[in-house]
Amino acid sequence: MGVNVADMPVEKKDALSGVSPRLRFRLKERAIESLLQLAALTSVAITLGIVGILSYESFQFFSQISIIDFLTDRQWTPLFADAHYGILPLVTGTLVTTIVALLVAIPMGSLIAIYLSEYASRSVREFVKPALELLSAVPTVVYGYFALLFVTPALQQLWPGLPGFNMLSAGLVIGMMIVPYVSSVSEDAMRAVPTHLREGAFALGATRMQTALRVVFPSALSGITAAYVLGVSRAIGETMVVAIAAGMQPTLTLNPLEPAATMTAYIVQVSLGDVPHGSVAYQTIFATGLMLLLLTLLFNIAGHVLKKRYRQVY
């Protein structure tokens, strides 16, 4: 007797054609899983490659220059005849501009996030948030010339002796530039807090501000800390604003009213092609890049520790 294929179950018909639906589904899932795993491993491999190149080139540099002098010398003049390789002027310049930027971005970004999450209506939020995020699309070179040609002259009205290049104007503009990063990510984290936590606080007589600061903010601290860490990393890694507005003089100072150079600005200066490839002066960019990587890693670890401590408190 012949078997009518049309009367057979779907799984058996597919089995006759080669693959059952269940096996086909598992193959699709396995392919998607492999693709995602490949993407994750690619990002890890790229990171390891960057760290490997920086470490290898920095080892070549430190084989000729003492690491003690690199960390303790107060002068950074690797391109001069009387060369000094002390990284401290670049580190202080980077830290000062970053601190000024964070003093602007963290309070402003946090207040904007609280307003958008807890106070603003839906129509206002849909207008303000995209407008803020558009600021992050402005080229950084535009921010640099804005700091040089607008912010610095405005600050010179307050401090007549302020130099044309200074870390204060660069830090202020970097702070305005990273406000969208802090406010957007923080607002998303606060909006993700369950509504019943707000309702419970209101039922106990808390005001909207008390609910925002004592209930919503601690509950969203993980995402808010990520926003702060993102802002710190963005401020440390900024190049064009500090190169244009802060000057490129490696001066060891903590005064934001003075010009200084940052690690990223120095890397740009040496990478222009005027320094011979393979020379000690050229290898300084890799040592500087390694120091920048370690500084960013330190801030990330500090953010993780802070997040863990506040989780224990709340």
Tab-separated table of C-alpha atoms in Angstrom:
chain	number	residue	atom	x	y	z
A	1	MET	CA	0.000	0.000	0.000
A	2	GLY	CA	1.333	3.449	-0.865
A	3	VAL	CA	1.733	6.129	1.783
A	4	ASN	CA	0.079	9.474	1.122
A	5	VAL	CA	2.607	12.160	2.153
A	6	ALA	CA	-0.141	14.791	2.400
A	7	ASP	CA	-1.824	12.824	5.204
A	8	MET	CA	1.350	12.569	7.310
A	9	PRO	CA	2.085	14.936	10.278
A	10	VAL	CA	4.040	18.089	9.531
A	11	GLU	CA	7.104	16.890	11.451
A	12	LYS	CA	7.218	13.640	9.440
A	13	LYS	CA	6.817	15.510	6.152
A	14	ASP	CA	9.764	17.731	7.079
A	15	ALA	CA	11.671	14.666	8.162
A	16	LEU	CA	11.209	13.289	4.711
A	17	SER	CA	12.486	16.540	3.265
A	18	GLY	CA	15.531	16.405	5.534
A	19	VAL	CA	15.117	18.515	8.715
A	20	SER	CA	12.376	18.578	11.349
A	21	PRO	CA	11.003	21.933	12.590
A	22	ARG	CA	12.401	21.291	16.079
A	23	LEU	CA	15.893	20.636	14.726
A	24	ARG	CA	15.610	23.651	12.441
A	25	PHE	CA	14.654	25.825	15.429
A	26	ARG	CA	17.617	24.515	17.426
A	27	LEU	CA	19.979	25.222	14.541
A	28	LYS	CA	18.703	28.777	14.277
A	29	GLU	CA	19.118	29.304	18.002
A	30	ARG	CA	22.627	27.850	17.888
A	31	ALA	CA	23.533	30.139	14.968
A	32	ILE	CA	22.231	33.213	16.790
A	33	GLU	CA	24.069	32.193	19.952
A	34	SER	CA	27.296	31.678	18.010
A	35	LEU	CA	26.906	35.079	16.320
A	36	LEU	CA	26.397	36.848	19.655
A	37	GLN	CA	29.311	34.976	21.174
A	38	LEU	CA	31.493	35.983	18.233
A	39	ALA	CA	30.528	39.632	18.711
A	40	ALA	CA	31.406	39.460	22.417
A	41	LEU	CA	34.720	37.727	21.759
A	42	THR	CA	35.530	40.277	19.046
A	43	SER	CA	35.146	43.152	21.480
A	44	VAL	CA	37.312	41.348	24.020
A	45	ALA	CA	39.922	40.581	21.376
A	46	ILE	CA	40.038	44.212	20.255
A	47	THR	CA	40.502	45.348	23.855
A	48	LEU	CA	43.260	42.807	24.436
A	49	GLY	CA	44.894	43.876	21.176
A	50	ILE	CA	44.927	47.518	22.232
A	51	VAL	CA	46.324	46.631	25.650
A	52	GLY	CA	48.920	44.364	24.031
A	53	ILE	CA	50.153	47.005	21.599
A	54	LEU	CA	50.313	49.672	24.304
A	55	SER	CA	52.165	47.318	26.641
A	56	TYR	CA	54.649	46.182	23.992
A	57	GLU	CA	55.503	49.683	22.780
A	58	SER	CA	55.601	50.997	26.347
A	59	PHE	CA	58.029	48.227	27.259
A	60	GLN	CA	60.285	49.447	24.457
A	61	PHE	CA	60.030	52.944	25.892
A	62	PHE	CA	60.706	51.932	29.490
A	63	SER	CA	63.699	49.862	28.408
A	64	GLN	CA	65.369	53.206	27.613
A	65	ILE	CA	63.685	55.551	30.104
A	66	SER	CA	63.448	54.882	33.828
A	67	ILE	CA	59.900	54.323	35.019
A	68	ILE	CA	60.819	56.199	38.214
A	69	ASP	CA	61.703	59.297	36.204
A	70	PHE	CA	58.548	58.821	34.151
A	71	LEU	CA	56.369	58.918	37.272
A	72	THR	CA	58.267	61.488	39.350
A	73	ASP	CA	59.940	63.975	37.004
A	74	ARG	CA	58.128	67.336	36.981
A	75	GLN	CA	59.035	68.218	33.391
A	76	TRP	CA	57.697	66.812	30.143
A	77	THR	CA	59.876	67.880	27.217
A	78	PRO	CA	60.460	64.731	25.107
A	79	LEU	CA	60.673	66.753	21.873
A	80	PHE	CA	63.386	69.105	23.112
A	81	ALA	CA	67.148	68.669	23.039
A	82	ASP	CA	67.187	68.576	26.851
A	83	ALA	CA	64.566	65.838	27.027
A	84	HIS	CA	62.584	65.127	30.185
A	85	TYR	CA	60.010	62.374	30.410
A	86	GLY	CA	57.964	63.168	33.505
A	87	ILE	CA	54.290	62.404	32.908
A	88	LEU	CA	53.044	64.433	35.891
A	89	PRO	CA	52.310	67.654	33.925
A	90	LEU	CA	50.117	65.743	31.486
A	91	VAL	CA	48.360	63.851	34.285
A	92	THR	CA	47.588	67.012	36.260
A	93	GLY	CA	46.324	68.768	33.133
A	94	THR	CA	44.043	65.822	32.361
A	95	LEU	CA	42.740	65.598	35.924
A	96	VAL	CA	42.084	69.332	36.285
A	97	THR	CA	40.085	69.582	33.065
A	98	THR	CA	38.207	66.395	33.953
A	99	ILE	CA	37.322	67.630	37.438
A	100	VAL	CA	36.091	70.969	36.077
A	101	ALA	CA	34.004	69.108	33.499
A	102	LEU	CA	32.503	66.791	36.123
A	103	LEU	CA	31.655	69.716	38.417
A	104	VAL	CA	29.489	70.953	35.561
A	105	ALA	CA	28.151	67.721	34.071
A	106	ILE	CA	27.253	65.635	37.129
A	107	PRO	CA	25.076	68.184	38.996
A	108	MET	CA	23.476	69.523	35.816
A	109	GLY	CA	22.976	66.098	34.274
A	110	SER	CA	21.526	64.680	37.502
A	111	LEU	CA	19.085	67.575	37.921
A	112	ILE	CA	17.981	67.282	34.305
A	113	ALA	CA	17.482	63.535	34.761
A	114	ILE	CA	15.383	64.068	37.907
A	115	TYR	CA	13.258	66.679	36.148
A	116	LEU	CA	12.668	64.569	33.065
A	117	SER	CA	11.943	61.439	35.078
A	118	GLU	CA	9.830	62.804	37.918
A	119	TYR	CA	8.454	66.216	36.933
A	120	ALA	CA	8.262	66.690	33.161
A	121	SER	CA	5.156	65.753	31.221
A	122	ARG	CA	5.381	63.263	28.413
A	123	SER	CA	5.278	65.943	25.712
A	124	VAL	CA	8.034	67.962	27.396
A	125	ARG	CA	10.175	64.848	27.851
A	126	GLU	CA	9.787	63.839	24.218
A	127	PHE	CA	10.971	67.299	23.155
A	128	VAL	CA	13.743	67.997	25.678
A	129	LYS	CA	15.481	64.623	25.693
A	130	PRO	CA	16.117	64.422	21.916
A	131	ALA	CA	17.205	68.057	21.950
A	132	LEU	CA	19.758	67.253	24.650
A	133	GLU	CA	20.990	64.200	22.817
A	134	LEU	CA	21.588	66.312	19.718
A	135	LEU	CA	24.341	68.097	21.639
A	136	SER	CA	26.381	64.896	21.592
A	137	ALA	CA	26.248	64.909	17.781
A	138	VAL	CA	28.036	68.255	17.494
A	139	PRO	CA	31.671	67.746	16.364
A	140	THR	CA	34.137	68.252	19.183
A	141	VAL	CA	36.200	70.681	17.106
A	142	VAL	CA	33.165	72.997	17.154
A	143	TYR	CA	33.122	72.783	20.945
A	144	GLY	CA	36.832	73.575	20.956
A	145	TYR	CA	36.459	76.787	18.991
A	146	PHE	CA	33.353	77.662	21.024
A	147	ALA	CA	35.495	77.434	24.150
A	148	LEU	CA	38.311	79.464	22.585
A	149	LEU	CA	36.273	82.201	20.904
A	150	PHE	CA	33.254	82.551	23.201
A	151	VAL	CA	33.763	81.023	26.642
A	152	THR	CA	37.319	82.304	27.159
A	153	PRO	CA	36.464	85.954	26.262
A	154	ALA	CA	33.453	85.727	28.581
A	155	LEU	CA	35.647	84.433	31.411
A	156	GLN	CA	38.168	87.191	30.740
A	157	GLN	CA	35.462	89.670	31.684
A	158	LEU	CA	35.523	88.108	35.154
A	159	TRP	CA	39.287	87.510	35.322
A	160	PRO	CA	41.000	90.188	33.219
A	161	GLY	CA	44.365	88.447	33.531
A	162	LEU	CA	43.063	85.110	32.284
A	163	PRO	CA	45.287	83.708	29.496
A	164	GLY	CA	43.799	83.040	26.084
A	165	PHE	CA	44.463	79.326	26.621
A	166	ASN	CA	43.346	77.917	29.957
A	167	MET	CA	41.980	74.728	31.454
A	168	LEU	CA	38.886	76.386	32.947
A	169	SER	CA	37.187	77.204	29.653
A	170	ALA	CA	38.115	73.801	28.225
A	171	GLY	CA	36.746	72.020	31.296
A	172	LEU	CA	33.506	74.017	31.276
A	173	VAL	CA	32.843	73.226	27.630
A	174	ILE	CA	33.702	69.541	28.107
A	175	GLY	CA	31.234	69.518	30.994
A	176	MET	CA	28.490	70.958	28.779
A	177	MET	CA	29.424	68.446	26.096
A	178	ILE	CA	28.997	65.391	28.346
A	179	VAL	CA	25.774	66.572	30.018
A	180	PRO	CA	23.671	64.621	27.470
A	181	TYR	CA	25.516	61.400	28.325
A	182	VAL	CA	24.916	61.812	32.053
A	183	SER	CA	21.322	63.059	31.826
A	184	SER	CA	20.110	60.563	29.208
A	185	VAL	CA	21.510	57.416	30.820
A	186	SER	CA	20.510	58.575	34.324
A	187	GLU	CA	16.986	59.392	33.192
A	188	ASP	CA	16.625	55.975	31.572
A	189	ALA	CA	17.760	54.329	34.813
A	190	MET	CA	15.336	56.377	36.912
A	191	ARG	CA	12.427	55.718	34.566
A	192	ALA	CA	13.107	51.992	34.952
A	193	VAL	CA	12.404	52.135	38.710
A	194	PRO	CA	9.048	50.390	39.401
A	195	THR	CA	6.094	52.731	39.895
A	196	HIS	CA	4.961	51.004	43.096
A	197	LEU	CA	8.071	52.316	44.882
A	198	ARG	CA	7.005	55.878	44.092
A	199	GLU	CA	3.426	55.148	45.112
A	200	GLY	CA	4.590	53.702	48.420
A	201	ALA	CA	6.648	56.816	49.152
A	202	PHE	CA	3.709	59.070	48.283
A	203	ALA	CA	1.442	56.997	50.539
A	204	LEU	CA	3.837	57.610	53.429
A	205	GLY	CA	3.605	61.377	52.891
A	206	ALA	CA	6.830	61.988	50.975
A	207	THR	CA	6.988	64.877	48.563
A	208	ARG	CA	7.947	64.419	44.941
A	209	MET	CA	11.489	65.660	45.575
A	210	GLN	CA	11.903	63.435	48.628
A	211	THR	CA	10.682	60.480	46.574
A	212	ALA	CA	13.103	61.314	43.794
A	213	LEU	CA	16.140	61.716	46.063
A	214	ARG	CA	15.471	59.051	48.685
A	215	VAL	CA	13.649	56.352	46.742
A	216	VAL	CA	14.106	56.645	42.985
A	217	PHE	CA	17.713	57.850	42.946
A	218	PRO	CA	19.080	55.070	45.231
A	219	SER	CA	17.049	52.443	43.384
A	220	ALA	CA	18.521	53.578	40.053
A	221	LEU	CA	22.041	53.997	41.401
A	222	SER	CA	23.469	51.219	39.241
A	223	GLY	CA	22.455	52.951	36.027
A	224	ILE	CA	23.308	56.402	37.365
A	225	THR	CA	26.796	55.240	38.336
A	226	ALA	CA	27.219	53.888	34.817
A	227	ALA	CA	26.241	57.335	33.514
A	228	TYR	CA	28.819	59.001	35.748
A	229	VAL	CA	31.542	56.560	34.716
A	230	LEU	CA	30.645	57.145	31.072
A	231	GLY	CA	30.919	60.886	31.645
A	232	VAL	CA	34.300	60.527	33.369
A	233	SER	CA	35.664	58.356	30.566
A	234	ARG	CA	34.353	60.786	27.975
A	235	ALA	CA	35.935	63.753	29.755
A	236	ILE	CA	39.310	62.044	30.199
A	237	GLY	CA	39.417	60.970	26.571
A	238	GLU	CA	38.412	64.314	25.063
A	239	THR	CA	41.023	65.599	22.624
A	240	MET	CA	40.024	68.482	20.383
A	241	VAL	CA	38.558	70.778	23.038
A	242	VAL	CA	41.657	70.664	25.228
A	243	ALA	CA	43.988	70.828	22.239
A	244	ILE	CA	42.302	74.010	20.980
A	245	ALA	CA	41.245	75.799	24.181
A	246	ALA	CA	43.607	74.635	26.935
A	247	GLY	CA	46.854	75.123	25.056
A	248	MET	CA	49.519	72.486	24.605
A	249	GLN	CA	52.020	73.584	27.218
A	250	PRO	CA	52.866	70.717	29.603
A	251	THR	CA	52.843	72.714	32.825
A	252	LEU	CA	52.671	71.100	36.252
A	253	THR	CA	49.853	73.073	37.854
A	254	LEU	CA	46.535	72.518	39.570
A	255	ASN	CA	45.293	76.017	38.789
A	256	PRO	CA	42.518	75.794	36.160
A	257	LEU	CA	43.149	79.420	35.171
A	258	GLU	CA	46.483	78.497	33.608
A	259	PRO	CA	47.204	76.782	30.281
A	260	ALA	CA	48.278	73.159	30.282
A	261	ALA	CA	48.467	70.071	28.111
A	262	THR	CA	46.574	66.831	28.563
A	263	MET	CA	47.583	63.321	27.643
A	264	THR	CA	45.229	63.170	24.671
A	265	ALA	CA	46.407	66.550	23.357
A	266	TYR	CA	50.013	65.393	23.507
A	267	ILE	CA	49.196	62.197	21.615
A	268	VAL	CA	47.612	64.302	18.876
A	269	GLN	CA	50.655	66.577	18.773
A	270	VAL	CA	53.139	63.726	18.300
A	271	SER	CA	50.902	61.769	15.922
A	272	LEU	CA	51.027	64.542	13.303
A	273	GLY	CA	54.024	62.833	11.699
A	274	ASP	CA	56.879	65.185	12.572
A	275	VAL	CA	58.516	62.691	14.968
A	276	PRO	CA	60.495	59.766	13.450
A	277	HIS	CA	58.770	56.427	13.802
A	278	GLY	CA	60.450	54.140	16.339
A	279	SER	CA	62.267	56.919	18.190
A	280	VAL	CA	61.975	57.408	21.938
A	281	ALA	CA	59.909	60.562	21.379
A	282	TYR	CA	57.518	58.579	19.192
A	283	GLN	CA	57.213	55.793	21.764
A	284	THR	CA	56.125	58.325	24.376
A	285	ILE	CA	52.650	58.326	22.847
A	286	PHE	CA	52.260	54.648	23.756
A	287	ALA	CA	53.490	55.213	27.302
A	288	THR	CA	51.084	58.144	27.578
A	289	GLY	CA	48.282	56.031	26.132
A	290	LEU	CA	48.988	53.285	28.664
A	291	MET	CA	48.842	55.822	31.487
A	292	LEU	CA	45.539	57.125	30.104
A	293	LEU	CA	44.173	53.590	29.973
A	294	LEU	CA	45.194	52.924	33.575
A	295	LEU	CA	43.660	56.216	34.709
A	296	THR	CA	40.365	55.366	33.018
A	297	LEU	CA	40.456	51.884	34.552
A	298	LEU	CA	41.015	53.424	37.974
A	299	PHE	CA	37.929	55.609	37.608
A	300	ASN	CA	35.876	52.620	36.479
A	301	ILE	CA	36.980	50.616	39.518
A	302	ALA	CA	36.159	53.553	41.793
A	303	GLY	CA	32.692	53.767	40.241
A	304	HIS	CA	32.139	50.048	40.800
A	305	VAL	CA	33.220	50.298	44.443
A	306	LEU	CA	30.982	53.323	44.985
A	307	LYS	CA	28.012	51.531	43.445
A	308	LYS	CA	28.593	48.454	45.604
A	309	ARG	CA	28.895	50.533	48.798
A	310	TYR	CA	25.679	52.440	48.139
A	311	ARG	CA	23.878	49.216	47.375
A	312	GLN	CA	24.848	47.960	50.846
A	313	VAL	CA	23.666	51.221	52.445
A	314	TYR	CA	20.291	51.209	50.774
